[in-house]
Structure formats: structure tokens, C-alpha cells
PDB file of C-alpha atoms in Angstrom:
ATOM      1  CA  UNK A 186     -13.132  89.303 -70.729  1.00 82.00           C
ATOM      2  CA  UNK A 187     -16.092  88.908 -68.273  1.00 86.00           C
ATOM      3  CA  UNK A 188     -19.998  89.385 -68.839  1.00 90.00           C
ATOM      4  CA  UNK A 189     -22.131  91.410 -66.968  1.00 91.00           C
ATOM      5  CA  UNK A 190     -25.948  90.717 -67.390  1.00 90.00           C
ATOM      6  CA  UNK A 191     -29.049  92.534 -66.547  1.00 89.00           C
ATOM      7  CA  UNK A 192     -30.178  96.330 -66.425  1.00 90.00           C
ATOM      8  CA  UNK A 193     -28.996  97.197 -63.010  1.00 90.00           C
ATOM      9  CA  UNK A 194     -25.688  95.492 -63.033  1.00 89.00           C
ATOM     10  CA  UNK A 195     -24.794  96.860 -66.312  1.00 92.00           C
ATOM     11  CA  UNK A 196     -26.049 100.379 -65.487  1.00 92.00           C
ATOM     12  CA  UNK A 197     -23.838 100.118 -62.191  1.00 88.00           C
ATOM     13  CA  UNK A 198     -20.787  98.981 -64.243  1.00 89.00           C
ATOM     14  CA  UNK A 199     -21.121 101.983 -66.398  1.00 91.00           C
ATOM     15  CA  UNK A 200     -21.392 104.361 -63.441  1.00 87.00           C
ATOM     16  CA  UNK A 201     -18.460 102.858 -61.708  1.00 81.00           C
ATOM     17  CA  UNK A 202     -14.868 102.412 -62.769  1.00 79.00           C
ATOM     18  CA  UNK A 203     -15.338  99.251 -64.906  1.00 84.00           C
ATOM     19  CA  UNK A 204     -13.528  99.039 -68.053  1.00 87.00           C
ATOM     20  CA  UNK A 205     -16.507  97.986 -70.711  1.00 91.00           C
ATOM     21  CA  UNK A 206     -15.685  96.996 -74.215  1.00 93.00           C
ATOM     22  CA  UNK A 207     -19.230  96.678 -75.944  1.00 95.00           C
ATOM     23  CA  UNK A 208     -22.699  96.353 -74.770  1.00 94.00           C
ATOM     24  CA  UNK A 209     -25.413  94.229 -76.338  1.00 94.00           C
ATOM     25  CA  UNK A 210     -28.806  95.218 -76.337  1.00 93.00           C
ATOM     26  CA  UNK A 211     -32.129  93.678 -77.575  1.00 90.00           C
ATOM     27  CA  UNK A 212     -33.040  95.665 -80.431  1.00 83.00           C
ATOM     28  CA  UNK A 213     -36.582  95.583 -79.357  1.00 79.00           C
ATOM     29  CA  UNK A 214     -36.057  97.424 -76.096  1.00 76.00           C
ATOM     30  CA  UNK A 215     -35.181 101.094 -75.976  1.00 63.00           C
ATOM     31  CA  UNK A 216     -37.173 102.336 -72.891  1.00 68.00           C
ATOM     32  CA  UNK A 217     -36.572 102.733 -69.103  1.00 73.00           C
ATOM     33  CA  UNK A 218     -33.425 101.585 -67.828  1.00 78.00           C
ATOM     34  CA  UNK A 219     -32.146 100.567 -71.224  1.00 87.00           C
ATOM     35  CA  UNK A 220     -32.218 104.163 -72.768  1.00 87.00           C
ATOM     36  CA  UNK A 221     -30.157 105.243 -69.480  1.00 89.00           C
ATOM     37  CA  UNK A 222     -27.773 102.724 -70.284  1.00 92.00           C
ATOM     38  CA  UNK A 223     -27.613 103.567 -74.025  1.00 91.00           C
ATOM     39  CA  UNK A 224     -26.983 107.321 -72.832  1.00 90.00           C
ATOM     40  CA  UNK A 225     -24.172 106.302 -70.545  1.00 90.00           C
ATOM     41  CA  UNK A 226     -22.592 104.262 -72.924  1.00 92.00           C
ATOM     42  CA  UNK A 227     -22.574 106.952 -75.653  1.00 91.00           C
ATOM     43  CA  UNK A 228     -21.125 109.335 -73.276  1.00 91.00           C
ATOM     44  CA  UNK A 229     -18.320 106.978 -72.561  1.00 90.00           C
ATOM     45  CA  UNK A 230     -17.681 106.243 -76.101  1.00 92.00           C
ATOM     46  CA  UNK A 231     -18.541 102.525 -75.808  1.00 94.00           C
ATOM     47  CA  UNK A 232     -19.919 100.526 -78.719  1.00 94.00           C
ATOM     48  CA  UNK A 233     -23.345  99.400 -78.586  1.00 93.00           C
ATOM     49  CA  UNK A 234     -24.562  96.400 -80.551  1.00 93.00           C
ATOM     50  CA  UNK A 235     -28.381  95.997 -81.126  1.00 92.00           C
ATOM     51  CA  UNK A 236     -29.137  92.286 -81.532  1.00 92.00           C
ATOM     52  CA  UNK A 237     -31.855  89.758 -81.391  1.00 90.00           C
ATOM     53  CA  UNK A 238     -33.093  87.564 -78.438  1.00 87.00           C
ATOM     54  CA  UNK A 239     -31.159  84.237 -79.799  1.00 89.00           C
ATOM     55  CA  UNK A 240     -28.002  86.342 -80.045  1.00 90.00           C
ATOM     56  CA  UNK A 241     -28.434  87.672 -76.424  1.00 91.00           C
ATOM     57  CA  UNK A 242     -29.132  83.930 -75.331  1.00 90.00           C
ATOM     58  CA  UNK A 243     -25.992  82.642 -76.702  1.00 90.00           C
ATOM     59  CA  UNK A 244     -24.023  85.194 -75.237  1.00 89.00           C
ATOM     60  CA  UNK A 245     -25.585  84.811 -71.796  1.00 87.00           C
ATOM     61  CA  UNK A 246     -23.984  82.696 -69.067  1.00 81.00           C
ATOM     62  CA  UNK A 247     -26.778  82.899 -66.619  1.00 74.00           C
ATOM     63  CA  UNK A 248     -30.021  83.138 -68.784  1.00 76.00           C
ATOM     64  CA  UNK A 249     -31.316  86.262 -67.075  1.00 79.00           C
ATOM     65  CA  UNK A 250     -29.888  89.221 -69.017  1.00 89.00           C
ATOM     66  CA  UNK A 251     -33.108  91.101 -69.120  1.00 88.00           C
ATOM     67  CA  UNK A 252     -32.012  92.154 -72.819  1.00 90.00           C
ATOM     68  CA  UNK A 253     -28.575  93.894 -71.918  1.00 93.00           C
ATOM     69  CA  UNK A 254     -25.086  92.296 -71.730  1.00 93.00           C
ATOM     70  CA  UNK A 255     -22.238  94.047 -71.316  1.00 93.00           C
ATOM     71  CA  UNK A 256     -18.687  92.855 -72.247  1.00 92.00           C
ATOM     72  CA  UNK A 257     -16.020  93.975 -69.670  1.00 90.00           C
ATOM     73  CA  UNK A 258     -12.498  93.487 -68.546  1.00 87.00           C
ATOM     74  CA  UNK A 259     -11.948  90.584 -65.976  1.00 87.00           C
ATOM     75  CA  UNK A 260     -13.151  91.460 -62.561  1.00 88.00           C
ATOM     76  CA  UNK A 261     -10.434  93.350 -60.385  1.00 90.00           C
ATOM     77  CA  UNK A 262      -9.993  91.650 -57.118  1.00 95.00           C
ATOM     78  CA  UNK A 263      -8.716  93.822 -54.409  1.00 96.00           C
ATOM     79  CA  UNK A 264      -6.277  93.266 -51.273  1.00 97.00           C
ATOM     80  CA  UNK A 265      -6.977  93.418 -47.709  1.00 98.00           C
ATOM     81  CA  UNK A 266      -5.470  96.610 -47.569  1.00 97.00           C
ATOM     82  CA  UNK A 267      -7.743  98.174 -50.227  1.00 97.00           C
ATOM     83  CA  UNK A 268     -10.767  97.018 -47.717  1.00 98.00           C
ATOM     84  CA  UNK A 269      -9.027  98.567 -44.672  1.00 98.00           C
ATOM     85  CA  UNK A 270      -8.137 101.764 -46.740  1.00 97.00           C
ATOM     86  CA  UNK A 271     -11.821 102.381 -47.704  1.00 97.00           C
ATOM     87  CA  UNK A 272     -12.647 102.368 -44.212  1.00 97.00           C
ATOM     88  CA  UNK A 273      -9.785 104.857 -43.374  1.00 97.00           C
ATOM     89  CA  UNK A 274     -11.022 107.091 -46.163  1.00 97.00           C
ATOM     90  CA  UNK A 275     -14.630 106.905 -44.797  1.00 96.00           C
ATOM     91  CA  UNK A 276     -13.039 107.785 -41.212  1.00 97.00           C
ATOM     92  CA  UNK A 277     -15.066 104.558 -40.187  1.00 97.00           C
ATOM     93  CA  UNK A 278     -14.010 101.283 -38.194  1.00 97.00           C
ATOM     94  CA  UNK A 279     -13.223  98.369 -40.501  1.00 98.00           C
ATOM     95  CA  UNK A 280     -16.180  96.083 -41.039  1.00 98.00           C
ATOM     96  CA  UNK A 281     -15.037  92.989 -43.171  1.00 98.00           C
ATOM     97  CA  UNK A 282     -17.148  90.142 -44.336  1.00 98.00           C
ATOM     98  CA  UNK A 283     -15.113  86.643 -44.622  1.00 98.00           C
ATOM     99  CA  UNK A 284     -16.624  83.901 -46.388  1.00 98.00           C
ATOM    100  CA  UNK A 285     -15.286  80.523 -45.512  1.00 96.00           C
ATOM    101  CA  UNK A 286     -15.932  78.332 -48.889  1.00 92.00           C
ATOM    102  CA  UNK A 287     -19.377  79.630 -49.754  1.00 95.00           C
ATOM    103  CA  UNK A 288     -19.798  77.829 -53.040  1.00 94.00           C
ATOM    104  CA  UNK A 289     -23.215  78.961 -54.413  1.00 95.00           C
ATOM    105  CA  UNK A 290     -22.795  81.998 -56.541  1.00 94.00           C
ATOM    106  CA  UNK A 291     -26.209  83.236 -55.614  1.00 94.00           C
ATOM    107  CA  UNK A 292     -25.294  83.475 -52.032  1.00 96.00           C
ATOM    108  CA  UNK A 293     -22.111  84.893 -52.924  1.00 97.00           C
ATOM    109  CA  UNK A 294     -23.785  87.714 -54.989  1.00 96.00           C
ATOM    110  CA  UNK A 295     -26.486  88.169 -52.167  1.00 97.00           C
ATOM    111  CA  UNK A 296     -23.828  88.643 -49.622  1.00 97.00           C
ATOM    112  CA  UNK A 297     -21.985  91.184 -51.498  1.00 98.00           C
ATOM    113  CA  UNK A 298     -25.270  93.167 -52.286  1.00 97.00           C
ATOM    114  CA  UNK A 299     -25.966  93.118 -48.588  1.00 97.00           C
ATOM    115  CA  UNK A 300     -22.895  94.129 -47.547  1.00 98.00           C
ATOM    116  CA  UNK A 301     -22.236  97.030 -49.794  1.00 97.00           C
ATOM    117  CA  UNK A 302     -25.920  98.315 -48.889  1.00 96.00           C
ATOM    118  CA  UNK A 303     -25.434  98.164 -45.092  1.00 96.00           C
ATOM    119  CA  UNK A 304     -22.130  99.717 -44.845  1.00 96.00           C
ATOM    120  CA  UNK A 305     -19.516  97.036 -44.740  1.00 98.00           C
ATOM    121  CA  UNK A 306     -16.092  97.836 -46.322  1.00 98.00           C
ATOM    122  CA  UNK A 307     -15.460  94.612 -48.218  1.00 98.00           C
ATOM    123  CA  UNK A 308     -15.624  90.748 -48.725  1.00 98.00           C
ATOM    124  CA  UNK A 309     -12.837  88.209 -48.517  1.00 98.00           C
ATOM    125  CA  UNK A 310     -13.419  84.877 -50.237  1.00 97.00           C
ATOM    126  CA  UNK A 311     -10.720  82.139 -50.807  1.00 96.00           C
ATOM    127  CA  UNK A 312      -9.322  81.165 -53.884  1.00 93.00           C
ATOM    128  CA  UNK A 313     -10.168  77.442 -53.791  1.00 91.00           C
ATOM    129  CA  UNK A 314     -13.315  75.411 -53.161  1.00 90.00           C
ATOM    130  CA  UNK A 315     -15.467  78.435 -53.176  1.00 94.00           C
ATOM    131  CA  UNK A 316     -17.576  80.746 -55.546  1.00 94.00           C
ATOM    132  CA  UNK A 317     -15.678  83.405 -57.532  1.00 92.00           C
ATOM    133  CA  UNK A 318     -17.131  86.580 -59.036  1.00 92.00           C
ATOM    134  CA  UNK A 319     -18.822  85.636 -62.435  1.00 88.00           C
ATOM    135  CA  UNK A 320     -21.782  87.132 -64.466  1.00 84.00           C
ATOM    136  CA  UNK A 321     -24.223  85.333 -61.992  1.00 87.00           C
ATOM    137  CA  UNK A 322     -22.665  87.069 -58.906  1.00 92.00           C
ATOM    138  CA  UNK A 323     -22.708  90.458 -60.476  1.00 88.00           C
ATOM    139  CA  UNK A 324     -26.481  90.105 -61.478  1.00 86.00           C
ATOM    140  CA  UNK A 325     -27.251  88.582 -58.138  1.00 92.00           C
ATOM    141  CA  UNK A 326     -25.596  91.475 -56.359  1.00 93.00           C
ATOM    142  CA  UNK A 327     -27.390  94.194 -58.672  1.00 88.00           C
ATOM    143  CA  UNK A 328     -24.274  95.789 -59.437  1.00 88.00           C
ATOM    144  CA  UNK A 329     -22.816  96.034 -55.708  1.00 94.00           C
ATOM    145  CA  UNK A 330     -19.601  94.217 -56.895  1.00 93.00           C
ATOM    146  CA  UNK A 331     -18.699  97.321 -58.777  1.00 90.00           C
ATOM    147  CA  UNK A 332     -18.299  99.327 -55.817  1.00 93.00           C
ATOM    148  CA  UNK A 333     -17.392  96.897 -52.890  1.00 96.00           C
ATOM    149  CA  UNK A 334     -13.953  95.631 -52.871  1.00 96.00           C
ATOM    150  CA  UNK A 335     -13.760  91.844 -52.938  1.00 97.00           C
ATOM    151  CA  UNK A 336     -10.294  90.303 -51.885  1.00 97.00           C
ATOM    152  CA  UNK A 337      -9.688  86.654 -53.093  1.00 96.00           C
ATOM    153  CA  UNK A 338      -6.959  85.008 -50.862  1.00 97.00           C
ATOM    154  CA  UNK A 339      -4.809  81.911 -50.828  1.00 95.00           C
ATOM    155  CA  UNK A 340      -5.628  80.920 -47.138  1.00 96.00           C
ATOM    156  CA  UNK A 341      -8.678  82.308 -45.250  1.00 97.00           C
ATOM    157  CA  UNK A 342      -6.854  81.739 -41.862  1.00 97.00           C
ATOM    158  CA  UNK A 343      -3.823  83.615 -42.967  1.00 98.00           C
ATOM    159  CA  UNK A 344      -6.209  86.476 -43.730  1.00 98.00           C
ATOM    160  CA  UNK A 345      -7.748  86.528 -40.659  1.00 98.00           C
ATOM    161  CA  UNK A 346      -4.572  86.682 -38.401  1.00 98.00           C
ATOM    162  CA  UNK A 347      -3.662  89.717 -40.804  1.00 98.00           C
ATOM    163  CA  UNK A 348      -7.047  91.511 -39.767  1.00 98.00           C
ATOM    164  CA  UNK A 349      -6.344  90.605 -36.129  1.00 98.00           C
ATOM    165  CA  UNK A 350      -2.777  91.999 -36.348  1.00 97.00           C
ATOM    166  CA  UNK A 351      -4.308  95.293 -37.618  1.00 97.00           C
ATOM    167  CA  UNK A 352      -6.805  95.423 -34.840  1.00 97.00           C
ATOM    168  CA  UNK A 353      -9.842  93.993 -35.915  1.00 98.00           C
ATOM    169  CA  UNK A 354     -12.069  91.495 -33.556  1.00 98.00           C
ATOM    170  CA  UNK A 355     -13.170  88.298 -35.456  1.00 98.00           C
ATOM    171  CA  UNK A 356     -16.601  87.000 -34.712  1.00 98.00           C
ATOM    172  CA  UNK A 357     -17.604  83.453 -36.340  1.00 97.00           C
ATOM    173  CA  UNK A 358     -21.255  83.069 -36.934  1.00 96.00           C
ATOM    174  CA  UNK A 359     -22.196  79.576 -35.789  1.00 94.00           C
ATOM    175  CA  UNK A 360     -25.517  78.193 -34.145  1.00 91.00           C
ATOM    176  CA  UNK A 361     -23.514  76.972 -31.130  1.00 90.00           C
ATOM    177  CA  UNK A 362     -22.198  80.481 -30.631  1.00 94.00           C
ATOM    178  CA  UNK A 363     -21.287  81.746 -27.190  1.00 90.00           C
ATOM    179  CA  UNK A 364     -23.790  85.070 -27.295  1.00 94.00           C
ATOM    180  CA  UNK A 365     -26.437  86.098 -29.386  1.00 96.00           C
ATOM    181  CA  UNK A 366     -25.721  89.145 -32.027  1.00 97.00           C
ATOM    182  CA  UNK A 367     -27.576  91.419 -30.039  1.00 95.00           C
ATOM    183  CA  UNK A 368     -25.645  90.609 -26.745  1.00 95.00           C
ATOM    184  CA  UNK A 369     -22.425  91.381 -28.067  1.00 95.00           C
ATOM    185  CA  UNK A 370     -20.907  94.645 -28.886  1.00 94.00           C
ATOM    186  CA  UNK A 371     -20.354  94.761 -32.700  1.00 96.00           C
ATOM    187  CA  UNK A 372     -19.598  98.552 -33.254  1.00 95.00           C
ATOM    188  CA  UNK A 373     -15.708  98.273 -33.167  1.00 96.00           C
ATOM    189  CA  UNK A 374     -13.359  97.309 -35.801  1.00 98.00           C
ATOM    190  CA  UNK A 375     -14.441  93.535 -36.722  1.00 98.00           C
ATOM    191  CA  UNK A 376     -14.589  90.915 -39.132  1.00 98.00           C
ATOM    192  CA  UNK A 377     -17.681  88.386 -39.538  1.00 98.00           C
ATOM    193  CA  UNK A 378     -16.940  85.103 -40.744  1.00 98.00           C
ATOM    194  CA  UNK A 379     -19.837  83.089 -42.740  1.00 97.00           C
ATOM    195  CA  UNK A 380     -19.162  79.566 -43.055  1.00 95.00           C
ATOM    196  CA  UNK A 381     -19.973  76.990 -45.990  1.00 93.00           C
ATOM    197  CA  UNK A 382     -23.735  76.389 -46.644  1.00 89.00           C
ATOM    198  CA  UNK A 383     -23.776  72.707 -45.646  1.00 88.00           C
ATOM    199  CA  UNK A 384     -20.813  72.568 -43.401  1.00 90.00           C
ATOM    200  CA  UNK A 385     -20.669  75.922 -41.550  1.00 93.00           C
ATOM    201  CA  UNK A 386     -17.151  77.366 -40.771  1.00 96.00           C
ATOM    202  CA  UNK A 387     -14.386  74.771 -40.947  1.00 95.00           C
ATOM    203  CA  UNK A 388     -12.684  73.889 -37.738  1.00 95.00           C
ATOM    204  CA  UNK A 389      -9.356  75.699 -37.916  1.00 96.00           C
ATOM    205  CA  UNK A 390     -11.125  78.748 -39.082  1.00 97.00           C
ATOM    206  CA  UNK A 391     -13.410  78.468 -36.027  1.00 96.00           C
ATOM    207  CA  UNK A 392     -10.505  78.288 -33.593  1.00 96.00           C
ATOM    208  CA  UNK A 393      -9.126  81.260 -35.215  1.00 97.00           C
ATOM    209  CA  UNK A 394     -12.313  83.527 -34.478  1.00 97.00           C
ATOM    210  CA  UNK A 395     -12.210  85.769 -31.273  1.00 97.00           C
ATOM    211  CA  UNK A 396     -15.832  85.049 -30.500  1.00 97.00           C
ATOM    212  CA  UNK A 397     -18.501  82.739 -31.886  1.00 97.00           C
ATOM    213  CA  UNK A 398     -21.971  84.526 -32.132  1.00 97.00           C
ATOM    214  CA  UNK A 399     -25.422  83.416 -33.028  1.00 96.00           C
ATOM    215  CA  UNK A 400     -28.554  84.519 -34.458  1.00 96.00           C
ATOM    216  CA  UNK A 401     -31.621  84.483 -31.908  1.00 94.00           C
ATOM    217  CA  UNK A 402     -34.285  81.660 -33.368  1.00 90.00           C
ATOM    218  CA  UNK A 403     -37.713  80.890 -32.367  1.00 89.00           C
ATOM    219  CA  UNK A 404     -39.274  78.725 -35.061  1.00 85.00           C
ATOM    220  CA  UNK A 405     -39.015  75.003 -35.731  1.00 82.00           C
ATOM    221  CA  UNK A 406     -36.231  75.344 -38.237  1.00 81.00           C
ATOM    222  CA  UNK A 407     -32.932  75.773 -36.773  1.00 73.00           C
ATOM    223  CA  UNK A 408     -30.612  77.132 -39.367  1.00 79.00           C
ATOM    224  CA  UNK A 409     -30.741  79.722 -42.001  1.00 89.00           C
ATOM    225  CA  UNK A 410     -29.310  80.022 -45.619  1.00 91.00           C
ATOM    226  CA  UNK A 411     -25.734  81.328 -45.643  1.00 93.00           C
ATOM    227  CA  UNK A 412     -26.727  84.937 -47.291  1.00 95.00           C
ATOM    228  CA  UNK A 413     -29.719  85.166 -45.092  1.00 95.00           C
ATOM    229  CA  UNK A 414     -27.717  84.752 -41.863  1.00 95.00           C
ATOM    230  CA  UNK A 415     -25.324  87.353 -43.101  1.00 97.00           C
ATOM    231  CA  UNK A 416     -27.841  89.921 -43.828  1.00 97.00           C
ATOM    232  CA  UNK A 417     -29.231  89.364 -40.498  1.00 97.00           C
ATOM    233  CA  UNK A 418     -25.969  89.811 -38.834  1.00 97.00           C
ATOM    234  CA  UNK A 419     -24.563  92.661 -41.034  1.00 97.00           C
ATOM    235  CA  UNK A 420     -27.816  94.553 -40.436  1.00 97.00           C
ATOM    236  CA  UNK A 421     -27.455  94.078 -36.528  1.00 97.00           C
ATOM    237  CA  UNK A 422     -23.853  95.858 -37.117  1.00 97.00           C
ATOM    238  CA  UNK A 423     -25.460  98.743 -38.949  1.00 96.00           C
ATOM    239  CA  UNK A 424     -27.940  99.062 -35.980  1.00 96.00           C
ATOM    240  CA  UNK A 425     -25.337  99.081 -33.337  1.00 96.00           C
ATOM    241  CA  UNK A 426     -23.162 101.533 -35.286  1.00 93.00           C
ATOM    242  CA  UNK A 427     -26.110 103.898 -35.829  1.00 88.00           C
ATOM    243  CA  UNK A 428     -28.002 104.166 -39.094  1.00 71.00           C
TER     244      UNK A 428
END
């Protein structure tokens, strides 16, 4: 079982297809979003347990539960085909985010949130040496993990090859990229690779990319946080596709 913490993540889990076992609510809270959560839970016949703050803190994994924690089935990772099928159902050209060993759960959650908000069809992460979806990721994503397919693969490079075979052009985000993001045509079927917070994209993965792109910079600091960089590039894709 996994824990979903925070008002918005729990609310979105109840709105989606997540199988929720029990919801724990601070017995002193009963207004706003909590009342909406209570209403949805009762409609779905999900048990609600009203507990004190100490009990919630013992249950919490991230310490930022906002008075609400849901206990649900383990997160269901999808397959690459599920991501492409979502694009097909929407009658859109596939747009996939590939994360190369992102280790910070907050970065992972932020990327998933941005990707879902701005129209990407899914996120691909590696099984090893990388953050996986947990309660902190769910909280940071504001519940976006309940809507956006996340595929967890054994080998990122093989996943890139699979995407290329299915017609996607793969761009790698790199500060030494060949073109700026606004100079490249990003409105086709594409995958965007975002590298590790410290090392960037690994050498082998970089070689798998069709084109390396970079973000225009003007200040003294020449690099961005991984999730910030991802957000800028994802928005540029949305802009080119037409909002």
C-alpha cells in the first residue's frame, strides 16, 4: 500500500481511478477541500477515520499532509505503449518526457505536474539510480500522478530506441546544445530528455538523442534546476503546438 498526502493529491486520487482503501483526516478539520474529500469518499464507500495530529504525523512519510492522508494501492506504472495510446486517443502527436536519473523526488513531482498541466502524454523514468513515485512525488505533483502515465523502464536508452522506431524525434536538453529551443521545430512527435540534477544527460543517452537543444540564458548563472529547465522546454512545446 502507498500513502497519498495533502488535500489536492487526495482529492485528485478520489477523482481518478486510484483504488483508495482508507482516508485519515484530522478530526479538527471539516471545511473547504476537506469537506469535498469527505463527500467523495462517502460516495465511493471509502472508510474515513478521524484522528488527531499525532496520529497523522506517525502515518506521514513527508510531514506535509495538510491534515489528510489516504492509504491506497501501490502506484501503477504504465508501459510506453500506454503513453503513445493516450496521444492517439487525443488525436495528438506524441509528446513524451524522458528523465535520465533524476534523483530528487521533488524534481520528479514538479516535472510530472508541469508535464500534465502543459499537455505532455507521459513521463518515462529508469528503475535504477533514480527517484520513483512515492507520497512526496504525489504531493509535489499536486495529484498529477493520478492522471499522467508514468512508465518505469529497465533501460532508458532502449526506451529511446523504441520511441524512435515508433516515429518520435528525440531531443536532449543540454547547455551545450546545437540550437536554442525557440529555433527548433518542436511541434511534431517528440521526446524530450532531461538529465540528472548534477551530471546532466549521460554520455550514452546523449548519443541516442537526435538533436541537443538549449535554453537561452542572459544572467550570470548558466544553469537551471532540472524541473525548472523541464518546465521551460515543455512550455515551448505547448507554445509551438498552439495553446
